[in-house]
Amino acid sequence: MIVLTDVFSGYGKLQIINGISMEAAASEITVLVGPNGSGKSTLLRTIAGLTTVYSGSITMDGAALVGVPAHEIAKLGLAYLPQTENIFTNLTVSENLRMAEYTLQGGQRQARLDGVKAKFPQLERYLGAKAGLLSGGERQMLAMAMSLVREPKVMLFDEPTGNLSPKIATQVLETIRSLAKELSITVVLVEQNARKALEIGSKAYLLANGKVVFAGGARELLEHKELGRLYLGLKAS
Ligand SMILES: Nc1ncnc2c1ncn2[C@@H]1O[C@H](COP(=O)(O)OP(=O)(O)OP(=O)(O)O)[C@@H](O)[C@H]1O
Ligand SMILES: [Mg+2]
């Protein structure tokens, strides 16, 4: 679904991604892990059209993405959920959802909103509350709900469980798993919480200094003693 071939990218003249090739298969969860500053967020932003790409190619379902503006990439069915600031805290939950649907045709709106509200029943009772008052987990659910209104084919998640308690983090990851499984959404998941993410992922990439140092099965990486210890703080179990 998403294929990167020898991609070099960065911010202006500052090159961060140094020749990355990767694939995220349709309806699967592909996990990206790596130490702080290794380029995980930059790689997601690169796919979403938010960095400078110097060379290489990126395709989604065969369509070339390099050079396509971010809003056009979004229209092609790609949703990018940034690490922070992914909701409007000064608006109510209901207003946030309406912001998400404003590009849709009138007829589609109510059906989409109803579908999304059914998927996130925990948001229902907060519809009139300011989104800034939501807990971390609820904010993450709202951010997901806002993306889902547009029925994306691909979702890029940047550390959706950052700052969440272990219990809520597990719930958020379970929700992401269900998006891939039930809605056939292709997921690229960046996580600090390597163990939990690798447990729900199919394939995994380990990044260091803007390069791929491991590509393979998520479980394989989870059980790789040396890489896990060196880069992910995983203890052999
Ligand atoms: N907007 C920006 N402009 C310039 N440099 C940036 C920008 N954002 C990130 N960088 C730099 O790019 C490098 C990679 O950062 P990135 O945020 O992609 O890492 P990361 O793997 O997501 O780290 P973390 O785990 O801390 O989120 C870092 O050296 C960072 O300082
Ligand atoms: Mg990051």
Short mmCIF file of C-alpha atoms and ligand atoms in Angstrom, two decimals:
data_model
loop_
_atom_site.label_atom_id
_atom_site.label_comp_id
_atom_site.label_asym_id
_atom_site.label_seq_id
_atom_site.Cartn_x
_atom_site.Cartn_y
_atom_site.Cartn_z
CA MET A 1 0.00 0.00 0.00
CA ILE A 2 2.78 2.42 1.02
CA VAL A 3 6.17 1.89 -0.60
CA LEU A 4 9.27 4.01 0.02
CA THR A 5 12.33 3.48 -2.16
CA ASP A 6 15.69 4.95 -1.14
CA VAL A 7 14.18 8.11 0.31
CA PHE A 8 16.37 11.01 1.44
CA SER A 9 14.51 13.84 3.15
CA GLY A 10 14.73 16.53 5.80
CA TYR A 11 13.95 20.11 6.68
CA GLY A 12 15.29 22.65 4.19
CA LYS A 13 18.99 21.83 3.90
CA LEU A 14 19.06 19.68 7.03
CA GLN A 15 19.00 16.08 5.85
CA ILE A 16 17.54 13.70 8.43
CA ILE A 17 16.38 10.62 6.50
CA ASN A 18 19.37 9.00 4.82
CA GLY A 19 18.13 6.51 2.27
CA ILE A 20 15.17 4.61 3.66
CA SER A 21 13.26 1.89 1.84
CA MET A 22 10.19 0.42 3.48
CA GLU A 23 6.81 -1.09 2.74
CA ALA A 24 3.57 -1.02 4.68
CA ALA A 25 1.23 -3.76 3.49
CA ALA A 26 -2.51 -3.16 3.12
CA SER A 27 -4.63 -3.65 6.26
CA GLU A 28 -1.58 -4.46 8.37
CA ILE A 29 0.15 -2.60 11.18
CA THR A 30 3.74 -1.68 10.36
CA VAL A 31 5.65 -0.53 13.42
CA LEU A 32 8.49 2.03 13.40
CA VAL A 33 10.70 2.10 16.45
CA GLY A 34 14.05 3.63 17.30
CA PRO A 35 15.77 5.92 19.75
CA ASN A 36 14.91 9.59 20.26
CA GLY A 37 15.99 11.69 17.30
CA SER A 38 16.39 8.69 14.98
CA GLY A 39 13.97 10.22 12.48
CA LYS A 40 10.70 8.38 13.15
CA SER A 41 8.52 11.49 13.16
CA THR A 42 10.41 12.92 10.20
CA LEU A 43 9.73 9.74 8.24
CA LEU A 44 5.98 9.95 8.93
CA ARG A 45 5.98 13.64 7.98
CA THR A 46 7.85 12.71 4.80
CA ILE A 47 5.12 10.27 3.79
CA ALA A 48 2.47 12.88 4.61
CA GLY A 49 4.18 15.44 2.34
CA LEU A 50 5.43 17.73 5.10
CA THR A 51 9.21 17.62 4.56
CA THR A 52 11.62 18.28 1.71
CA VAL A 53 12.33 15.10 -0.26
CA TYR A 54 15.74 15.25 -1.99
CA SER A 55 15.50 11.92 -3.79
CA GLY A 56 13.75 8.58 -3.82
CA SER A 57 10.15 7.65 -4.40
CA ILE A 58 7.07 7.21 -2.23
CA THR A 59 3.87 5.63 -3.50
CA MET A 60 0.47 4.91 -2.00
CA ASP A 61 -1.49 2.24 -3.80
CA GLY A 62 0.75 2.90 -6.81
CA ALA A 63 0.21 6.67 -6.86
CA ALA A 64 3.37 8.79 -6.56
CA LEU A 65 3.33 11.05 -3.48
CA VAL A 66 6.64 12.95 -3.75
CA GLY A 67 5.93 16.53 -4.74
CA VAL A 68 2.21 16.25 -4.04
CA PRO A 69 1.08 18.86 -1.46
CA ALA A 70 0.06 17.53 1.96
CA HIS A 71 -3.63 18.46 1.58
CA GLU A 72 -3.78 16.57 -1.74
CA ILE A 73 -2.16 13.53 -0.12
CA ALA A 74 -4.82 13.72 2.59
CA LYS A 75 -7.51 13.74 -0.10
CA LEU A 76 -6.01 10.59 -1.61
CA GLY A 77 -6.89 8.86 1.67
CA LEU A 78 -3.93 9.32 3.95
CA ALA A 79 -4.45 10.51 7.53
CA TYR A 80 -1.48 11.70 9.59
CA LEU A 81 -1.91 11.95 13.36
CA PRO A 82 0.95 14.03 14.75
CA GLN A 83 2.67 13.44 18.06
CA THR A 84 1.00 16.47 19.68
CA GLU A 85 -1.54 19.15 18.85
CA ASN A 86 -3.84 16.85 16.98
CA ILE A 87 -7.14 18.33 18.27
CA PHE A 88 -8.55 21.85 18.77
CA THR A 89 -8.52 22.23 22.56
CA ASN A 90 -10.58 25.44 22.56
CA LEU A 91 -13.45 23.86 20.66
CA THR A 92 -15.94 21.35 22.00
CA VAL A 93 -15.73 17.68 21.07
CA SER A 94 -18.70 18.12 18.79
CA GLU A 95 -17.13 21.16 17.09
CA ASN A 96 -13.91 19.22 16.59
CA LEU A 97 -15.83 16.50 14.78
CA ARG A 98 -17.59 19.11 12.66
CA MET A 99 -14.22 20.62 11.71
CA ALA A 100 -13.21 17.18 10.50
CA GLU A 101 -16.25 16.76 8.29
CA TYR A 102 -16.38 20.19 6.71
CA THR A 103 -14.86 19.01 3.43
CA LEU A 104 -17.44 16.26 2.98
CA GLN A 105 -20.56 16.49 0.83
CA GLY A 106 -23.68 17.37 2.81
CA GLY A 107 -25.32 13.97 2.38
CA GLN A 108 -22.32 12.02 3.64
CA ARG A 109 -21.86 14.00 6.80
CA GLN A 110 -24.45 12.65 9.18
CA ALA A 111 -23.84 9.03 8.25
CA ARG A 112 -20.08 9.38 8.72
CA LEU A 113 -20.46 11.17 12.03
CA ASP A 114 -22.92 8.59 13.30
CA GLY A 115 -20.54 5.80 12.31
CA VAL A 116 -17.62 7.42 14.07
CA LYS A 117 -19.63 8.17 17.22
CA ALA A 118 -20.70 4.54 17.34
CA LYS A 119 -17.06 3.47 17.16
CA PHE A 120 -16.09 5.79 20.04
CA PRO A 121 -19.03 5.63 22.47
CA GLN A 122 -16.82 7.06 25.22
CA LEU A 123 -16.87 10.44 23.44
CA GLU A 124 -20.65 10.69 23.32
CA ARG A 125 -21.11 12.14 26.80
CA TYR A 126 -18.43 14.79 26.23
CA LEU A 127 -19.79 16.15 22.95
CA GLY A 128 -20.58 19.55 24.49
CA ALA A 129 -17.38 19.78 26.55
CA LYS A 130 -14.23 21.63 25.51
CA ALA A 131 -11.80 19.13 24.02
CA GLY A 132 -9.02 20.61 26.19
CA LEU A 133 -10.72 19.08 29.22
CA LEU A 134 -10.49 15.51 27.91
CA SER A 135 -8.04 13.04 29.40
CA GLY A 136 -5.03 11.98 27.35
CA GLY A 137 -6.69 8.78 26.21
CA GLU A 138 -9.92 10.54 25.28
CA ARG A 139 -7.98 13.14 23.28
CA GLN A 140 -6.32 10.36 21.34
CA MET A 141 -9.73 8.79 20.68
CA LEU A 142 -11.05 12.16 19.47
CA ALA A 143 -8.05 12.61 17.16
CA MET A 144 -8.71 9.16 15.71
CA ALA A 145 -12.43 9.88 15.35
CA MET A 146 -11.65 13.12 13.49
CA SER A 147 -9.43 11.26 11.03
CA LEU A 148 -11.94 8.47 10.54
CA VAL A 149 -14.68 10.86 9.46
CA ARG A 150 -12.81 11.10 6.16
CA GLU A 151 -12.57 7.31 5.80
CA PRO A 152 -8.83 7.11 5.21
CA LYS A 153 -7.15 4.12 3.56
CA VAL A 154 -3.92 4.73 5.43
CA MET A 155 -3.31 6.14 8.93
CA LEU A 156 0.07 7.28 10.23
CA PHE A 157 0.22 7.40 14.03
CA ASP A 158 3.04 9.22 15.84
CA GLU A 159 3.33 7.91 19.40
CA PRO A 160 -0.39 7.70 20.14
CA THR A 161 0.31 6.31 23.61
CA GLY A 162 2.85 8.96 24.67
CA ASN A 163 2.06 10.21 28.21
CA LEU A 164 -0.75 7.70 28.72
CA SER A 165 -1.01 5.27 31.62
CA PRO A 166 -0.23 1.64 30.71
CA LYS A 167 -3.90 0.67 30.91
CA ILE A 168 -5.11 3.49 28.65
CA ALA A 169 -2.16 2.93 26.30
CA THR A 170 -3.29 -0.67 25.85
CA GLN A 171 -6.84 0.52 25.06
CA VAL A 172 -5.57 2.97 22.44
CA LEU A 173 -3.43 0.28 20.80
CA GLU A 174 -6.38 -2.13 20.85
CA THR A 175 -8.44 0.50 19.04
CA ILE A 176 -5.70 0.89 16.44
CA ARG A 177 -5.60 -2.86 16.01
CA SER A 178 -9.36 -2.90 15.40
CA LEU A 179 -9.06 -0.14 12.77
CA ALA A 180 -6.67 -2.30 10.78
CA LYS A 181 -8.68 -5.45 11.29
CA GLU A 182 -12.28 -4.29 11.00
CA LEU A 183 -11.96 -1.30 8.68
CA SER A 184 -9.01 -2.69 6.66
CA ILE A 185 -7.00 0.46 7.27
CA THR A 186 -3.28 0.33 6.57
CA VAL A 187 -1.47 1.54 9.69
CA VAL A 188 2.04 2.88 10.19
CA LEU A 189 2.63 3.14 13.92
CA VAL A 190 5.52 4.99 15.56
CA GLU A 191 5.90 4.02 19.21
CA GLN A 192 8.24 4.57 22.15
CA ASN A 193 6.35 1.81 23.85
CA ALA A 194 8.18 -0.73 21.70
CA ARG A 195 7.05 -3.94 23.33
CA LYS A 196 3.32 -3.22 23.18
CA ALA A 197 3.52 -1.89 19.63
CA LEU A 198 5.54 -4.84 18.37
CA GLU A 199 3.00 -7.19 19.93
CA ILE A 200 0.22 -5.82 17.71
CA GLY A 201 2.35 -5.19 14.59
CA SER A 202 2.99 -7.44 11.61
CA LYS A 203 6.18 -5.94 10.25
CA ALA A 204 8.68 -3.71 11.99
CA TYR A 205 11.43 -1.28 11.10
CA LEU A 206 14.08 -0.14 13.54
CA LEU A 207 15.57 3.27 12.72
CA ALA A 208 18.85 4.76 13.86
CA ASN A 209 20.33 7.99 12.50
CA GLY A 210 17.80 8.20 9.72
CA LYS A 211 18.53 4.70 8.41
CA VAL A 212 16.89 1.32 8.73
CA VAL A 213 18.98 -0.99 10.92
CA PHE A 214 16.39 -3.78 11.07
CA ALA A 215 13.49 -4.75 8.81
CA GLY A 216 11.48 -7.87 9.43
CA GLY A 217 8.69 -9.40 11.44
CA ALA A 218 7.52 -7.43 14.47
CA ARG A 219 7.79 -10.51 16.65
CA GLU A 220 11.27 -11.21 15.32
CA LEU A 221 12.42 -7.76 16.46
CA LEU A 222 10.69 -8.21 19.80
CA GLU A 223 12.66 -11.39 20.34
CA HIS A 224 15.95 -10.05 18.98
CA LYS A 225 17.93 -9.79 22.19
CA GLU A 226 20.77 -7.63 20.99
CA LEU A 227 18.79 -5.03 19.00
CA GLY A 228 16.12 -4.88 21.66
CA ARG A 229 18.68 -4.19 24.34
CA LEU A 230 20.76 -1.75 22.28
CA TYR A 231 17.98 0.38 20.88
CA LEU A 232 14.70 -0.30 22.58
CA GLY A 233 15.44 -0.85 26.25
CA LEU A 234 13.82 -4.27 26.05
CA LYS A 235 15.02 -6.85 28.50
CA ALA A 236 15.27 -10.44 27.42
CA SER A 237 12.19 -12.19 28.76
N1 LIG B 1 11.03 20.98 12.17
C1 LIG B 1 12.32 20.60 12.27
N2 LIG B 1 13.31 21.36 11.75
C2 LIG B 1 14.60 20.97 11.83
N3 LIG B 1 15.02 19.84 12.42
C3 LIG B 1 14.09 19.05 12.95
C4 LIG B 1 12.69 19.36 12.90
N4 LIG B 1 12.00 18.38 13.53
C5 LIG B 1 12.93 17.48 13.92
N5 LIG B 1 14.17 17.87 13.58
C6 LIG B 1 15.42 17.12 13.82
O1 LIG B 1 15.34 15.89 13.11
C7 LIG B 1 15.98 14.86 13.84
C8 LIG B 1 15.03 13.68 13.94
O2 LIG B 1 13.90 14.08 14.69
P1 LIG B 1 12.55 13.26 14.75
O3 LIG B 1 11.57 14.12 15.44
O4 LIG B 1 12.20 12.76 13.41
O5 LIG B 1 13.00 12.03 15.66
P2 LIG B 1 12.13 10.94 16.41
O6 LIG B 1 12.73 9.62 16.08
O7 LIG B 1 10.70 11.15 16.09
O8 LIG B 1 12.41 11.26 17.94
P3 LIG B 1 11.44 11.13 19.24
O9 LIG B 1 11.48 9.70 19.62
O10 LIG B 1 12.12 12.00 20.24
O11 LIG B 1 10.08 11.62 18.88
C9 LIG B 1 16.36 15.43 15.18
O12 LIG B 1 17.74 15.70 15.16
C10 LIG B 1 15.57 16.72 15.26
O13 LIG B 1 16.25 17.70 15.98
MG MG B 2 9.07 11.68 17.19
#
